[in-house]
Structures are given as C-alpha cells and as structure tokens.
Coordinates of C-alpha atoms and ligand atoms in Angstrom, one line a residue:
X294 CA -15.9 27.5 7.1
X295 CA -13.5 30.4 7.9
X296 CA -10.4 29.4 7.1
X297 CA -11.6 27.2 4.2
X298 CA -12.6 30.4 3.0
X299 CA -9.2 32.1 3.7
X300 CA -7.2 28.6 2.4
X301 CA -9.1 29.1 -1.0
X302 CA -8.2 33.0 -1.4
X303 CA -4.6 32.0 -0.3
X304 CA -4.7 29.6 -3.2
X305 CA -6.0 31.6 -6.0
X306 CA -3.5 34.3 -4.8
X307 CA -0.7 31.9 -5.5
X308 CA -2.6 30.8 -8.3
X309 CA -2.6 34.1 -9.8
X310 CA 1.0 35.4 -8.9
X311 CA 2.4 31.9 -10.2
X312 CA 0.2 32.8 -13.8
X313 CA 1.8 36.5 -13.9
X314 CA 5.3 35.0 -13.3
X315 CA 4.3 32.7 -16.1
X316 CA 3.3 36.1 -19.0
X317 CA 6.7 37.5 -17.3
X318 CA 9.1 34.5 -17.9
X319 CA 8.2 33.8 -21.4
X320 CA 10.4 35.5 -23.7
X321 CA 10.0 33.7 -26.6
X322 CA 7.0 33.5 -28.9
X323 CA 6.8 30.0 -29.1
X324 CA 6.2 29.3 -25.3
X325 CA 3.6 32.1 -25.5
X326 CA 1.6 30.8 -28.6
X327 CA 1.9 26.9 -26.3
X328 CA 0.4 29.0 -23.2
X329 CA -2.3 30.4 -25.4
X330 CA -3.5 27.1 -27.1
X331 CA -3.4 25.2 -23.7
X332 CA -5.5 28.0 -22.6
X333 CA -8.0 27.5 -24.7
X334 CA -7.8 23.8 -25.0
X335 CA -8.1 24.3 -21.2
X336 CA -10.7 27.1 -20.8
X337 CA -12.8 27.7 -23.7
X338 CA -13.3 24.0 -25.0
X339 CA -15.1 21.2 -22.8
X340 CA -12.4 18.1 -22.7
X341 CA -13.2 15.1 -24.2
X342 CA -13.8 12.5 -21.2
X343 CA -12.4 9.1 -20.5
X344 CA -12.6 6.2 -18.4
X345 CA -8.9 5.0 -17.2
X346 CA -7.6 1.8 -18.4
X347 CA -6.3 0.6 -14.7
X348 CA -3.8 -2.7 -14.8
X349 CA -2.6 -5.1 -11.8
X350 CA 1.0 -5.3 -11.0
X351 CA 3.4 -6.6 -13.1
X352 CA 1.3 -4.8 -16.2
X353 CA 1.1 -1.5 -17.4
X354 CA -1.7 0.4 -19.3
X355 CA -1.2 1.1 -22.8
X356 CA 1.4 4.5 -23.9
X357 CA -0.9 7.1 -24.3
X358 CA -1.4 8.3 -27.8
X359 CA -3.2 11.4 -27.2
X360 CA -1.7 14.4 -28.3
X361 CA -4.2 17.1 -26.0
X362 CA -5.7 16.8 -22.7
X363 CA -8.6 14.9 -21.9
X364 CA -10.9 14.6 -18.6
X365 CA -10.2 11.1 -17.1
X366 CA -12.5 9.0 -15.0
X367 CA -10.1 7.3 -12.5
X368 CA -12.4 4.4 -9.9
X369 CA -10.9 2.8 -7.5
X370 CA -11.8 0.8 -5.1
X371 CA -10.5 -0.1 -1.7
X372 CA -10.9 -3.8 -0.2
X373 CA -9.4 -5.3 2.5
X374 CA -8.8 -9.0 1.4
X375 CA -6.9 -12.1 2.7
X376 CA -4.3 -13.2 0.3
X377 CA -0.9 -15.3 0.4
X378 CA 2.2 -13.4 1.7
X379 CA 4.7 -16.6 1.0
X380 CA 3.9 -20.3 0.8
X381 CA 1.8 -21.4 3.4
X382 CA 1.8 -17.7 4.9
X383 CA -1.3 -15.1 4.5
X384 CA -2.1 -12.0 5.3
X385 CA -4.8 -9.4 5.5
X386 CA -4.0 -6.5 2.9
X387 CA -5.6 -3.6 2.8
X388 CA -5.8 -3.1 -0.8
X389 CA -6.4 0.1 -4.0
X390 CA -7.9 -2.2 -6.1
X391 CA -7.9 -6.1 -4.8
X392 CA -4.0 -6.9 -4.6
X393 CA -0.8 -5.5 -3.8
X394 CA 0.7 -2.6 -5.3
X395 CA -2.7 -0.8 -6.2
X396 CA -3.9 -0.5 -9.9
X397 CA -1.9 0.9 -12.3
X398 CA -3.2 4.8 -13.3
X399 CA -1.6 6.4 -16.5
X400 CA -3.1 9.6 -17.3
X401 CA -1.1 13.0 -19.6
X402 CA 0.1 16.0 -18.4
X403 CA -2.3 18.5 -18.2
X404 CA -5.2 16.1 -17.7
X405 CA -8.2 16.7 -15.6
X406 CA -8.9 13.7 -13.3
X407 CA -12.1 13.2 -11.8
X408 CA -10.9 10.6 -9.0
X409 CA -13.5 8.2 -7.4
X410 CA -12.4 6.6 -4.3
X411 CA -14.9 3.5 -3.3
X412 CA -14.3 1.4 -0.5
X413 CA -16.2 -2.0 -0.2
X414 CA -18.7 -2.1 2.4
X415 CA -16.9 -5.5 3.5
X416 CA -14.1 -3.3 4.8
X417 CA -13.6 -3.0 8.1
X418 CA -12.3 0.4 8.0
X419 CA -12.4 4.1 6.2
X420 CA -10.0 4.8 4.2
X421 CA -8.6 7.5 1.4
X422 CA -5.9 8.4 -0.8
X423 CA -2.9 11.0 -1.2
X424 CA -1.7 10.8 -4.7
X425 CA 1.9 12.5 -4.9
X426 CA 0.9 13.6 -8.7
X427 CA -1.4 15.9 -6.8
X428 CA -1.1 19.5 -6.1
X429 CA -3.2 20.2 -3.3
X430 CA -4.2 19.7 0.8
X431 CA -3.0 16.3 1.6
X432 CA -2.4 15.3 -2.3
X433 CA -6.4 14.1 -2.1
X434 CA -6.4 12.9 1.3
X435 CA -8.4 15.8 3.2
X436 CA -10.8 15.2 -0.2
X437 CA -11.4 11.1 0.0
X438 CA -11.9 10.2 3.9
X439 CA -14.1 7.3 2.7
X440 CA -16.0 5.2 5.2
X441 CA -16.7 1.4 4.5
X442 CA -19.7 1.3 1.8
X443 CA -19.3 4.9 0.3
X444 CA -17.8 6.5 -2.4
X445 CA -16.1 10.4 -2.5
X446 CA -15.0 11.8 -5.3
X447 CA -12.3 15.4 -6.0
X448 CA -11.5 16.2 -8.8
X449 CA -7.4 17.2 -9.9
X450 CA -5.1 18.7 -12.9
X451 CA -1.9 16.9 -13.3
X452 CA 0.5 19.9 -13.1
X453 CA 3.6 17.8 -13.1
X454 CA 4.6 15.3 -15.5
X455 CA 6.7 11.9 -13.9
X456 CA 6.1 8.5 -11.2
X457 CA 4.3 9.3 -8.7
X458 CA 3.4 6.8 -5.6
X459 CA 0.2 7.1 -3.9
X460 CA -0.9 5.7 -0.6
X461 CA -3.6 5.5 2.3
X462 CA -2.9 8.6 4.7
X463 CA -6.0 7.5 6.6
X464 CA -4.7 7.0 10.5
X465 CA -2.8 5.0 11.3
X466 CA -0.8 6.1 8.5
X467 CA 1.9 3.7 9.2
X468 CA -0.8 1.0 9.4
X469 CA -2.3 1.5 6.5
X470 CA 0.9 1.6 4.4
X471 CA 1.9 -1.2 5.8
X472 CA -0.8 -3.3 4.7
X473 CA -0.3 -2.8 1.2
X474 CA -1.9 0.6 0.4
X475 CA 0.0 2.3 -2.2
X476 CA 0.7 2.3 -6.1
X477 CA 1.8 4.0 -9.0
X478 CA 0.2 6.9 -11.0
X479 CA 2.9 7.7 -14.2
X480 CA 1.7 11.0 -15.3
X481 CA 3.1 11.1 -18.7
X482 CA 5.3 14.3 -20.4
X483 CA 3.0 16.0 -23.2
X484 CA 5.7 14.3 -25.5
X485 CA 4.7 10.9 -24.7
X486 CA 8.0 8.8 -23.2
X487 CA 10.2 7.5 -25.9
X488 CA 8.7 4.1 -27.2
X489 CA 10.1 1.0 -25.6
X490 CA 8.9 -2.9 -26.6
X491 CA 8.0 -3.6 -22.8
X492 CA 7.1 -1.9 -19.9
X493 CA 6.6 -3.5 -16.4
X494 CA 5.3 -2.4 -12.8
X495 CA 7.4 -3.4 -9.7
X496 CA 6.5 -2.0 -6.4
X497 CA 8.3 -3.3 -3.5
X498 CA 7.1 -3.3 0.5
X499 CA 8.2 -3.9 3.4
X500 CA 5.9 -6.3 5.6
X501 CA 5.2 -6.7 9.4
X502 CA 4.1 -10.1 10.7
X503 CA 3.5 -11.5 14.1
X504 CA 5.2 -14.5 13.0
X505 CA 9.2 -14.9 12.0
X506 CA 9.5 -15.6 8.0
X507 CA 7.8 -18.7 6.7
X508 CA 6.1 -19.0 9.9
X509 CA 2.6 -20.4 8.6
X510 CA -0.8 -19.6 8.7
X511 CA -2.7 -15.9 8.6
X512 CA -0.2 -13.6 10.1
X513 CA -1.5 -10.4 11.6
X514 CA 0.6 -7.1 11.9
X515 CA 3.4 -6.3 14.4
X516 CA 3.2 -2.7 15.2
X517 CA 6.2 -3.6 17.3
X518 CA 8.5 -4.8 14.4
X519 CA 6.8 -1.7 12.5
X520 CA 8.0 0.7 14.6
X521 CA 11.6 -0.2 15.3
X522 CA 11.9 -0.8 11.3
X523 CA 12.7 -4.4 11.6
X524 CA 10.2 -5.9 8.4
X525 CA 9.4 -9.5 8.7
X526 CA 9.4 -9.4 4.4
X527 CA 10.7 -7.1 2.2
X528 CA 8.5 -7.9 -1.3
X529 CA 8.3 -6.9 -4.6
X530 CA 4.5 -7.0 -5.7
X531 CA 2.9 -7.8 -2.5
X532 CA 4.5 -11.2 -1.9
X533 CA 7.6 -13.8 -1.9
X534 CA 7.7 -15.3 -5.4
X535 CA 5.0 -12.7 -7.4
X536 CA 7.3 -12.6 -9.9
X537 CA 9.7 -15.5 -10.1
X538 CA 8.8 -18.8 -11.7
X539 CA 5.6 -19.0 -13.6
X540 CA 5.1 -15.5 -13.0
X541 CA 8.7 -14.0 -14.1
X542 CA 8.7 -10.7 -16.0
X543 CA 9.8 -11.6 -19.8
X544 CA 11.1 -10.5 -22.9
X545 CA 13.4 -11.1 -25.5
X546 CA 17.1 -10.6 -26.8
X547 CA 17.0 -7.2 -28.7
X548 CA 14.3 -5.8 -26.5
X549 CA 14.3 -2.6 -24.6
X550 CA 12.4 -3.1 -21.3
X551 CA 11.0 0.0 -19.3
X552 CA 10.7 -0.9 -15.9
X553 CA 8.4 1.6 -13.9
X554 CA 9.7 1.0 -10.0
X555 CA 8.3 2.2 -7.1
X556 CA 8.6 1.7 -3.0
X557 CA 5.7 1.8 -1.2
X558 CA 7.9 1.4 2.3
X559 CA 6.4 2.0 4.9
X560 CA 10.1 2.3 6.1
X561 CA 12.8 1.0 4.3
X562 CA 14.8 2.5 1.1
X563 CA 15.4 0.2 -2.1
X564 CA 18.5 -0.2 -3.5
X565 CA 17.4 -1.1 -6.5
X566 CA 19.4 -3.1 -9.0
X567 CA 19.4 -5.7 -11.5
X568 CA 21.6 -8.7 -11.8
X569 CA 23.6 -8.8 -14.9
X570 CA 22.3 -5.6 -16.2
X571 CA 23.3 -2.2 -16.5
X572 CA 20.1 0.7 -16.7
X573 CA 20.4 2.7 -19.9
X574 CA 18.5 4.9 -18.8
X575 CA 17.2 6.0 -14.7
X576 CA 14.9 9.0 -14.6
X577 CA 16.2 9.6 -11.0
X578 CA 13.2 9.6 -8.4
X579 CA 10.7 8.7 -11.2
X580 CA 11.3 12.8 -12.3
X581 CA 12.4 13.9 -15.6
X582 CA 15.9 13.7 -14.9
X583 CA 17.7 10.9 -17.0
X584 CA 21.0 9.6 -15.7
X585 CA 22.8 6.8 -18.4
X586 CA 24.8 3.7 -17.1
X587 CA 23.3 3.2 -13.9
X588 CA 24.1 0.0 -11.8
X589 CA 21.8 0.3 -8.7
X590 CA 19.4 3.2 -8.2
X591 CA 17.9 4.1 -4.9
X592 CA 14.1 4.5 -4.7
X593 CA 13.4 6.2 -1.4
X594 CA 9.6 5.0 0.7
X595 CA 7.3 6.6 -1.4
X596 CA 9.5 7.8 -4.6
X597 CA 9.8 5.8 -7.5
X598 CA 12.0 5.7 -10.5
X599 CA 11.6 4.4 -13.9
X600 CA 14.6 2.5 -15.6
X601 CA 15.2 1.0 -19.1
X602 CA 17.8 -1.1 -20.6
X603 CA 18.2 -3.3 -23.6
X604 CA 17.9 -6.9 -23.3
X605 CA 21.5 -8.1 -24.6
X606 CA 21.9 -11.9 -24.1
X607 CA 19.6 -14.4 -23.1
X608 CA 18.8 -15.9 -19.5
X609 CA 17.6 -14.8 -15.8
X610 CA 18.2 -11.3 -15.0
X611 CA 17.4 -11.4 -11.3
X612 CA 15.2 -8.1 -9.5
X613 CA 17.0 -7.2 -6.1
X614 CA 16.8 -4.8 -3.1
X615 CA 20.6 -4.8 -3.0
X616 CA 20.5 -4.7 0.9
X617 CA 21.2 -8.0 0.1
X618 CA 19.6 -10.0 3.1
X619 CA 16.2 -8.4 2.3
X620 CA 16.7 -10.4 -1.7
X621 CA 17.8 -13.4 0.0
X622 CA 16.5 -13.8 2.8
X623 CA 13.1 -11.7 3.4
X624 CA 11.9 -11.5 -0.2
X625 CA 12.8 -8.7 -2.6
X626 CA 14.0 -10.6 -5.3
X627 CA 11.8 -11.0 -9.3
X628 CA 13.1 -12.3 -12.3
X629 CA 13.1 -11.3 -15.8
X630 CA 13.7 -14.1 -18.4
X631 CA 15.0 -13.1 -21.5
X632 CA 14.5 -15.3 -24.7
X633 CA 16.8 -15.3 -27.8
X634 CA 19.7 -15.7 -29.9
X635 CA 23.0 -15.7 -27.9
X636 CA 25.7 -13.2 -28.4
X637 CA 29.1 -14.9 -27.4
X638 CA 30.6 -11.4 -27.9
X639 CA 28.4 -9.8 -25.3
X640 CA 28.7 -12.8 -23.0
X641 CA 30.0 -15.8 -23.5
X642 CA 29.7 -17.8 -20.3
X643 CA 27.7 -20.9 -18.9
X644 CA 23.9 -19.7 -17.6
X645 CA 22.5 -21.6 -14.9
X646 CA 19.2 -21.5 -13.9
X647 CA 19.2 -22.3 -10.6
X648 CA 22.1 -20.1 -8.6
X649 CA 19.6 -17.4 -8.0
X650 CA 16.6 -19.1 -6.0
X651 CA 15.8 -17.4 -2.5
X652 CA 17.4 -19.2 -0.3
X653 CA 14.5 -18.8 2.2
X654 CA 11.7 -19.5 -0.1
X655 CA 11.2 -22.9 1.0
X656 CA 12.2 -22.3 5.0
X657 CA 8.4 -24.1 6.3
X658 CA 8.6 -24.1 10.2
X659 CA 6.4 -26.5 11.4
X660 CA 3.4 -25.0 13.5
X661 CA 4.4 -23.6 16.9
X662 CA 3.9 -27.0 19.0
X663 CA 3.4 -24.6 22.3
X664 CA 0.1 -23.5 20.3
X665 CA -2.8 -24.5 22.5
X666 CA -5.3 -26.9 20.8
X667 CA -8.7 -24.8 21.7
X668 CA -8.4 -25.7 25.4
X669 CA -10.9 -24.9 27.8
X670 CA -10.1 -22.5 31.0
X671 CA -11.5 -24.1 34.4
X672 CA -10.2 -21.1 36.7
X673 CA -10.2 -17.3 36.1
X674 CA -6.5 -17.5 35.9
X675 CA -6.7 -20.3 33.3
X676 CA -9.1 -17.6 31.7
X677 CA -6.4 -15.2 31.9
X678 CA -4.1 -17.0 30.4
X679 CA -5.5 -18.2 27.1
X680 CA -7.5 -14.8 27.0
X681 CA -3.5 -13.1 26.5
X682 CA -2.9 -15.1 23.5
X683 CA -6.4 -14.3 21.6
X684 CA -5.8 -10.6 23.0
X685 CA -1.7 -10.9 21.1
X686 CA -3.5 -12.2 17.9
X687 CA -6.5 -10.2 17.5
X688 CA -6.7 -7.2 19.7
X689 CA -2.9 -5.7 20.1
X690 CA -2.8 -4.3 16.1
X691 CA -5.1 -2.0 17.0
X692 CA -5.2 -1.5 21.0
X693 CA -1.7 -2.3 21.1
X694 CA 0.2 -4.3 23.2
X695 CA 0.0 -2.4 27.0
X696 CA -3.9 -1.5 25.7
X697 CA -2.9 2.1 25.3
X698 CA -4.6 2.5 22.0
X699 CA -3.4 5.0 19.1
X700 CA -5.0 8.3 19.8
X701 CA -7.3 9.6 17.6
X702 CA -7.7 6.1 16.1
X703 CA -7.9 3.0 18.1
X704 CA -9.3 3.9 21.5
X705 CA -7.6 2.8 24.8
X706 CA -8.3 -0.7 26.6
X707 CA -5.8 0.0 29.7
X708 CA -8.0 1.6 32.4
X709 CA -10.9 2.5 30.3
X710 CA -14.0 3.7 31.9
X711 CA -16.1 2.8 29.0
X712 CA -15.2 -0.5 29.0
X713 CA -15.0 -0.8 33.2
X714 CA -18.4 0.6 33.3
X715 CA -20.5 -1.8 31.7
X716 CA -19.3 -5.8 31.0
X717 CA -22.1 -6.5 28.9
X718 CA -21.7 -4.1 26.6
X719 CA -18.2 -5.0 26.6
X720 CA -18.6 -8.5 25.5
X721 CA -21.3 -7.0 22.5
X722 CA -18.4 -4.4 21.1
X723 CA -16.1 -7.8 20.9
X724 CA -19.1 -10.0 19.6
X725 CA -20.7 -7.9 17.5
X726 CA -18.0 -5.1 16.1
X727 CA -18.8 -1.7 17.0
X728 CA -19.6 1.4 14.7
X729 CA -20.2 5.0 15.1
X730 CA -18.9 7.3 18.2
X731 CA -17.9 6.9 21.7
X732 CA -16.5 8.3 24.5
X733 CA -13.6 6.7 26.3
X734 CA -11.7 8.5 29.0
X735 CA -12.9 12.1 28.0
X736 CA -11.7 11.7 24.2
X737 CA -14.3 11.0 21.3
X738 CA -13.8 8.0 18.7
X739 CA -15.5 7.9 15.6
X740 CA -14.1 4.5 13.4
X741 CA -15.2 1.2 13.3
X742 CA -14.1 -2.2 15.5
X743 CA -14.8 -5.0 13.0
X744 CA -16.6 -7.7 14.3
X745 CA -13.9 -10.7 14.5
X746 CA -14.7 -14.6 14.4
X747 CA -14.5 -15.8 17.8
X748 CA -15.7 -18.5 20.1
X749 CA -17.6 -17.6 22.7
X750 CA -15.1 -19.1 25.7
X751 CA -12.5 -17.0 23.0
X752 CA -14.6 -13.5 24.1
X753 CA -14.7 -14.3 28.0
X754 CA -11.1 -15.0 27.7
X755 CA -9.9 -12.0 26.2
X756 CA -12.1 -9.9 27.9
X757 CA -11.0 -11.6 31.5
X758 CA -7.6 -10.9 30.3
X759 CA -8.2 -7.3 29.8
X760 CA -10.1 -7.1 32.4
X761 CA -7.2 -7.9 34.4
X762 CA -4.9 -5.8 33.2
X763 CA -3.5 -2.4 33.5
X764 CA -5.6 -1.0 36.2
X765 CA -9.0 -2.2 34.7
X766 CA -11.7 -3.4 37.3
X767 CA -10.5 -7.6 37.4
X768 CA -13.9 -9.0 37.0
X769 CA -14.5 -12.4 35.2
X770 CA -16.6 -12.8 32.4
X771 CA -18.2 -16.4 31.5
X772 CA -18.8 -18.2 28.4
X773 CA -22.2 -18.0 29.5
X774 CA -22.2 -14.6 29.9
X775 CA -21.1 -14.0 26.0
X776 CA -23.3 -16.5 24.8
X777 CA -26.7 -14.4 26.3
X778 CA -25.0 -11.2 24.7
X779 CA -24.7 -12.7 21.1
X780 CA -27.9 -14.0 21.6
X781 CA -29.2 -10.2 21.6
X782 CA -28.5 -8.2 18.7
X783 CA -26.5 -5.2 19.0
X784 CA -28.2 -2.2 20.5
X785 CA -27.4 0.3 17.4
Ligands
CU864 CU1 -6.3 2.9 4.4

C-alpha cells in the first residue's frame, strides 16, 4: 500500500517534470499549437472507442487510416494447446491467442489501449503479458498475473511509435517464452507508415525438445538444452515448414513487400536475411531509424525490425536465420514466391525450384526401439526403473531433473517433507493435479500442478522412483495403492 503510494507520486513527479521539459523544448509554434490539439484531443474530448482487428501469423491487420487517437479494445486470450512442431513431431505451446507467434495488435500512436488478458480455464497455468510498447512496471506484467479461468484487464497510452515484441514474464520466464509466448504489437507513427502492396508477420523461436530433431511424437521441454542455449528448432512462425510450400508468403513482380520481423528467442539472435534480395528499407530494431541497402539485419531476442523491398524478378526468395545450420538444419527457413513478368536485365539466370528445400525436413527417425511397450514392474526396483522414464517425460520440466524444483515456481521433489509426510496424498497431487497453496520445506507455493493422463502402475512408478531418490523416505507405492486414491476425489 505504502510504496504503491510512493511509486505513483514518483510517477506523476516524472510525469510532470517530463511535461515542463516538454513547454521548455518547444520553440517553435507549430509543435506548440500540435501539443495543444493533442491535449485536447486527449483531455477535454472522450476518444472514440474500438475493438482491435487481431490477425494470425503470416497476416497483418489492415494500415490504420485514422488520422487522431482512438480508445482501443485489445482481448487476448491465452491457451495452452498441442500443435505440430515438424512432421510427425508435436508439442505443447503455450499460446497469445491459439498458435505461435501470438496475434497480431496494430494500434496508433497516442492511442489508449484498454488490454484484456484471458486465459482459458483449460490452461494449466497463470499467465500475463509484458508488452515492450508499454511504459510502465513490468510493460503490463505486474498488471495481468492471470490465473487459468479469469480475465484482468490495465489499461495503457502508446507513448512510442515502432515494433514492439511482447511476451509471458509469468515464472518461469524462460519457460514460458519458450513455449511460444510472444508476438508483435506495431504501434504505428501518427503519419501512418508509407503505403506498401504487402505486408507480412514473421516471428522466429527457438525451441527446446526432449527429443533430437524429427524425433517423433509429443515432445516435452528440455530445461537442460534451454539453459545451455543449445535449441532443438530454431522456427519461423511456430514450426518447420509454416511458411514454405502451400503456405509460402507471396506476391508479385513490381510489388513492394513490408515484412514486419520479430524474435521471440528465448535465447538466440537472428541474422535475418533474405535470399536473393536486398532490404530497401530496415527500420533498425523495429524503431524509426531507416537504414537503405541492407543485406542481413540482426533482430536481437525480443527486438524486432521491419524490412521492405521491391519484388524485382520472379521466383523463391528464401527467409533465413543466416546462422546457417539453424535454416538448414533446425528450421528457420520461409519462402516468398514471387509471380510475374521476367526481367532478363535484372536477372537473367535459370531458377530452380528445388535447391532451397531444408535439408532436414524430411530426417523421420524411427521410434526409439529401447522404448518400453507399457511393461509391468514385478519388483520395487523394476518400479524404479520404469518410474525414472515417466518421471524424465512428465515430471523433470517442472521439478527438474535432480527434483530440486524452481523456486518460487515449481516446488522441490528431492527431500521434500510435504511429500515424505503423507504417500496418499502424494499419489492424489499426481492423480488428481493440485491447486491452491502449500508448504514444502518452509517456502509457500501458490500455482497449479496439472493433472496429467497416467496409468495407474504409471503413478506408483514415478512416485517409487521419487520416492527413492535424493534423500526422500524409499517407500514403495502400489498400483493398488493409486487405484483407492483415484477412486476418492480430491480433498479440496
Ligand atoms: Cu505464460
């Protein structure tokens, strides 16, 4: 209460020395007579109000045509949805708006936002948002800490016109990124941005999967690979191939194509280039700095940057992270076809189609033929054993891989007293999820465990694993054990 207090004076103290630097710095009359009709545009009139036009990834919302500021209604809404990676290879994303980037926001400078951030009561965990167009604690994050089945809502001005990525800063931060949660919000000059004939999204990510690439089935995160930087994929649009083929960018000879690009990391940088073009134009970092006659621009985790350049001469113009392995082999490669007359002058050569496939995109390993065929354990060391490879698969994202946990987020497993004091409600946090707070080893948790689809003999596996592991009590639980505990319904 106290310091929120103090923070707010702090603010409209810098709030009111950055408006007298403002009446100081403007010489000229123009600027003044500007300042005075924005203030009453501002202050003294109510803003017309709008609902945002939001777009998936590869499309863009519509230029905006207004010439004064309006209220806009931004909702969106978090899910956390199962969808394809690469061929044969899926993945849970954690989602702004169903896929991967998030929607699309476009609002003007100067704008009021009223931001609504839902999160689907399917989710599994709370979520919020930091929008780097933001001026403010956390850019919206400390405003937005939504839990699964509500809805907050904060309210913004967009002070400064350019690309701005926003992302989950919910913990774990890294986590959360690296499940697919971030976007772009363009917040466009007061001029508008020169008119262009297209205008394209393209967010690339960097992807962390149990599994080597191609390896098939649902993949879940690597917090290992994660934190020693070493992405399994490295995508543009959430996955391999979401925009080659069928689902290539395209446009025609004459055209001048705006692409709006943006990295949503979590770790790497983009060198980001496209073959057989040159960018016209780069408004370096996504800011309002243009730089001409660019070959590769770099778009650092969590900047942006929009390019344009005029499509010359027909064929495939081929998106790349020019790290080149990451375009090749893990991913990071789109394609623009271009339609239309030839110009010999421009170039005169021989295009083939084919030279620029992935050379990975069709690498299929077959399934891992070590994989056990849902065997049954007939010893507690049998239990052990089986109960480490369910643990690897669907406990170590969170409680990571020596049980340690992520403080503040995922409580421990190694040495726990809540979990050593009481089996059965052990096998019901596993069997049921578990919601609301606890205590574990002196430190308070207040998140949710989702409630995962396992067998029975699954549950006294794991939990005999972890129950014989790092310095926890080395009891056995039984399949008949879990089956009496499902058969009761959670306690809360
Ligand atoms: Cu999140």
């Amino acid at each position: 209460m106290k310091t929120s207090t103090k923070t707010k004076a702090v603010q409209f103290l810098g709030i009111a020395i950055y408006c007298l630097g403002l009446l100081f710095s403007c010489t000229d009359v123009k600027k003044e007579r500007e300042i005075a009709s924005a203030a009453i545009a501002a202050g003294s009139k109510v803003l017309p109000q709008i609902e945002a036009e939001l777009t998936n990834a590869p499309n863009v919302p519509r230029p905006i045509a207004r010439k004064y500021p309006a209220k806009v209604v931004v909702r969106l809404e978090v899910t956390e949805v199962v969808q394809k990676l690469a061929d044969g290879v899926e993945y849970t994303f954690w989602t702004f708006g169903g896929s991967v980037p998030g929607k699309f926001i476009r609002i003007r400078e100067g704008d009021e936002v009223e931001f609504h951030l839902m999160n689907h009561p399917d989710s599994k965990n709370p979520h919020n948002i930091d929008l780097h167009a933001v001026s403010g604690p956390g850019g919206g994050a400390a405003s937005t800490f939504t839990a699964p089945g509500h809805e907050t809502i904060f309210d913004f001005k967009a002070l400064n016109p350019g690309l701005y990525v926003y992302h989950c800063a919910t913990a774990p931060v890294g986590m959360h990124i690296a499940n697919g949660m971030y976007g772009l919000i363009l917040v466009e000059p007061k001029e508008g941005l020169p008119a262009v004939d297209k205008e394209y999204y393209v967010m690339q990510g960097d992807f962390y999967t149990k599994g080597d690439f191609g390896a098939p089935g649902l993949q879940p995160f690597d917090m290992t690979k994660a934190l020693k930087e070493e992405p399994t994929y490295v995508v543009f649009n959430g996955s391999v191939g979401a925009l080659t083929g069928e689902k290539a960018l395209t446009a025609q000879t004459g055209e001048t194509v705006r692409l709006f690009v943006g990295n949503g990391g979590p770790n790497l940088i983009s060198s980001f280039h496209v073959i057989g073009e040159i960018f016209d134009k780069v408004y370096q970092e996504g800011g309002s700095k243009v730089n001409e006659n660019v070959q590769t621009t770099l778009v650092p985790a969590g900047g942006a940057a929009i390019t344009e350049f005029k499509a010359d001469v027909p064929g495939n113009y081929v998106l790349v992270d020019h790290s080149i392995f990451r375009a090749f082999n893990k991913g990071a490669l789109g394609m623009l076809k271009v339609q239309g007359k030839e110009d010999k002058k421009v170039y005169s050569g021989q295009i083939m189609d084919k030279i620029y496939l992935p050379e990975g995109a069709t690498v299929q390993e077959m399934p891992d033929s070590k994989a056990p065929l849902a065997p049954v354990a007939a010893t507690k060391d049998g239990r052990i054993a089986l109960g480490k490879a369910v643990f690897t698969q669907n406990c170590q994202a969170c409680h990571q891989a020596e049980g340690q946990g992520i403080k503040g987020a995922f409580p421990p497993i190694a040495k726990s007293d809540y979990l050593n004091a009481d089996v059965n409600r052990a096998i019901g946090v596993v069997a049921h999820g578990l919601e609301g707070q606890i205590k574990v080893n002196g430190e308070l948790y207040n998140s949710t465990m989702p409630k995962l689809t396992l067998t029975d003999e699954q549950i006294a596996n794991v939990l005999t694993f972890v129950y014989n592991q790092w310095g926890n009590k080395g009891v056995e639980v039984t399949t008949e054990q879990v089956k009496k505990v499902r058969a009761t319904p959670p306690s809360h």
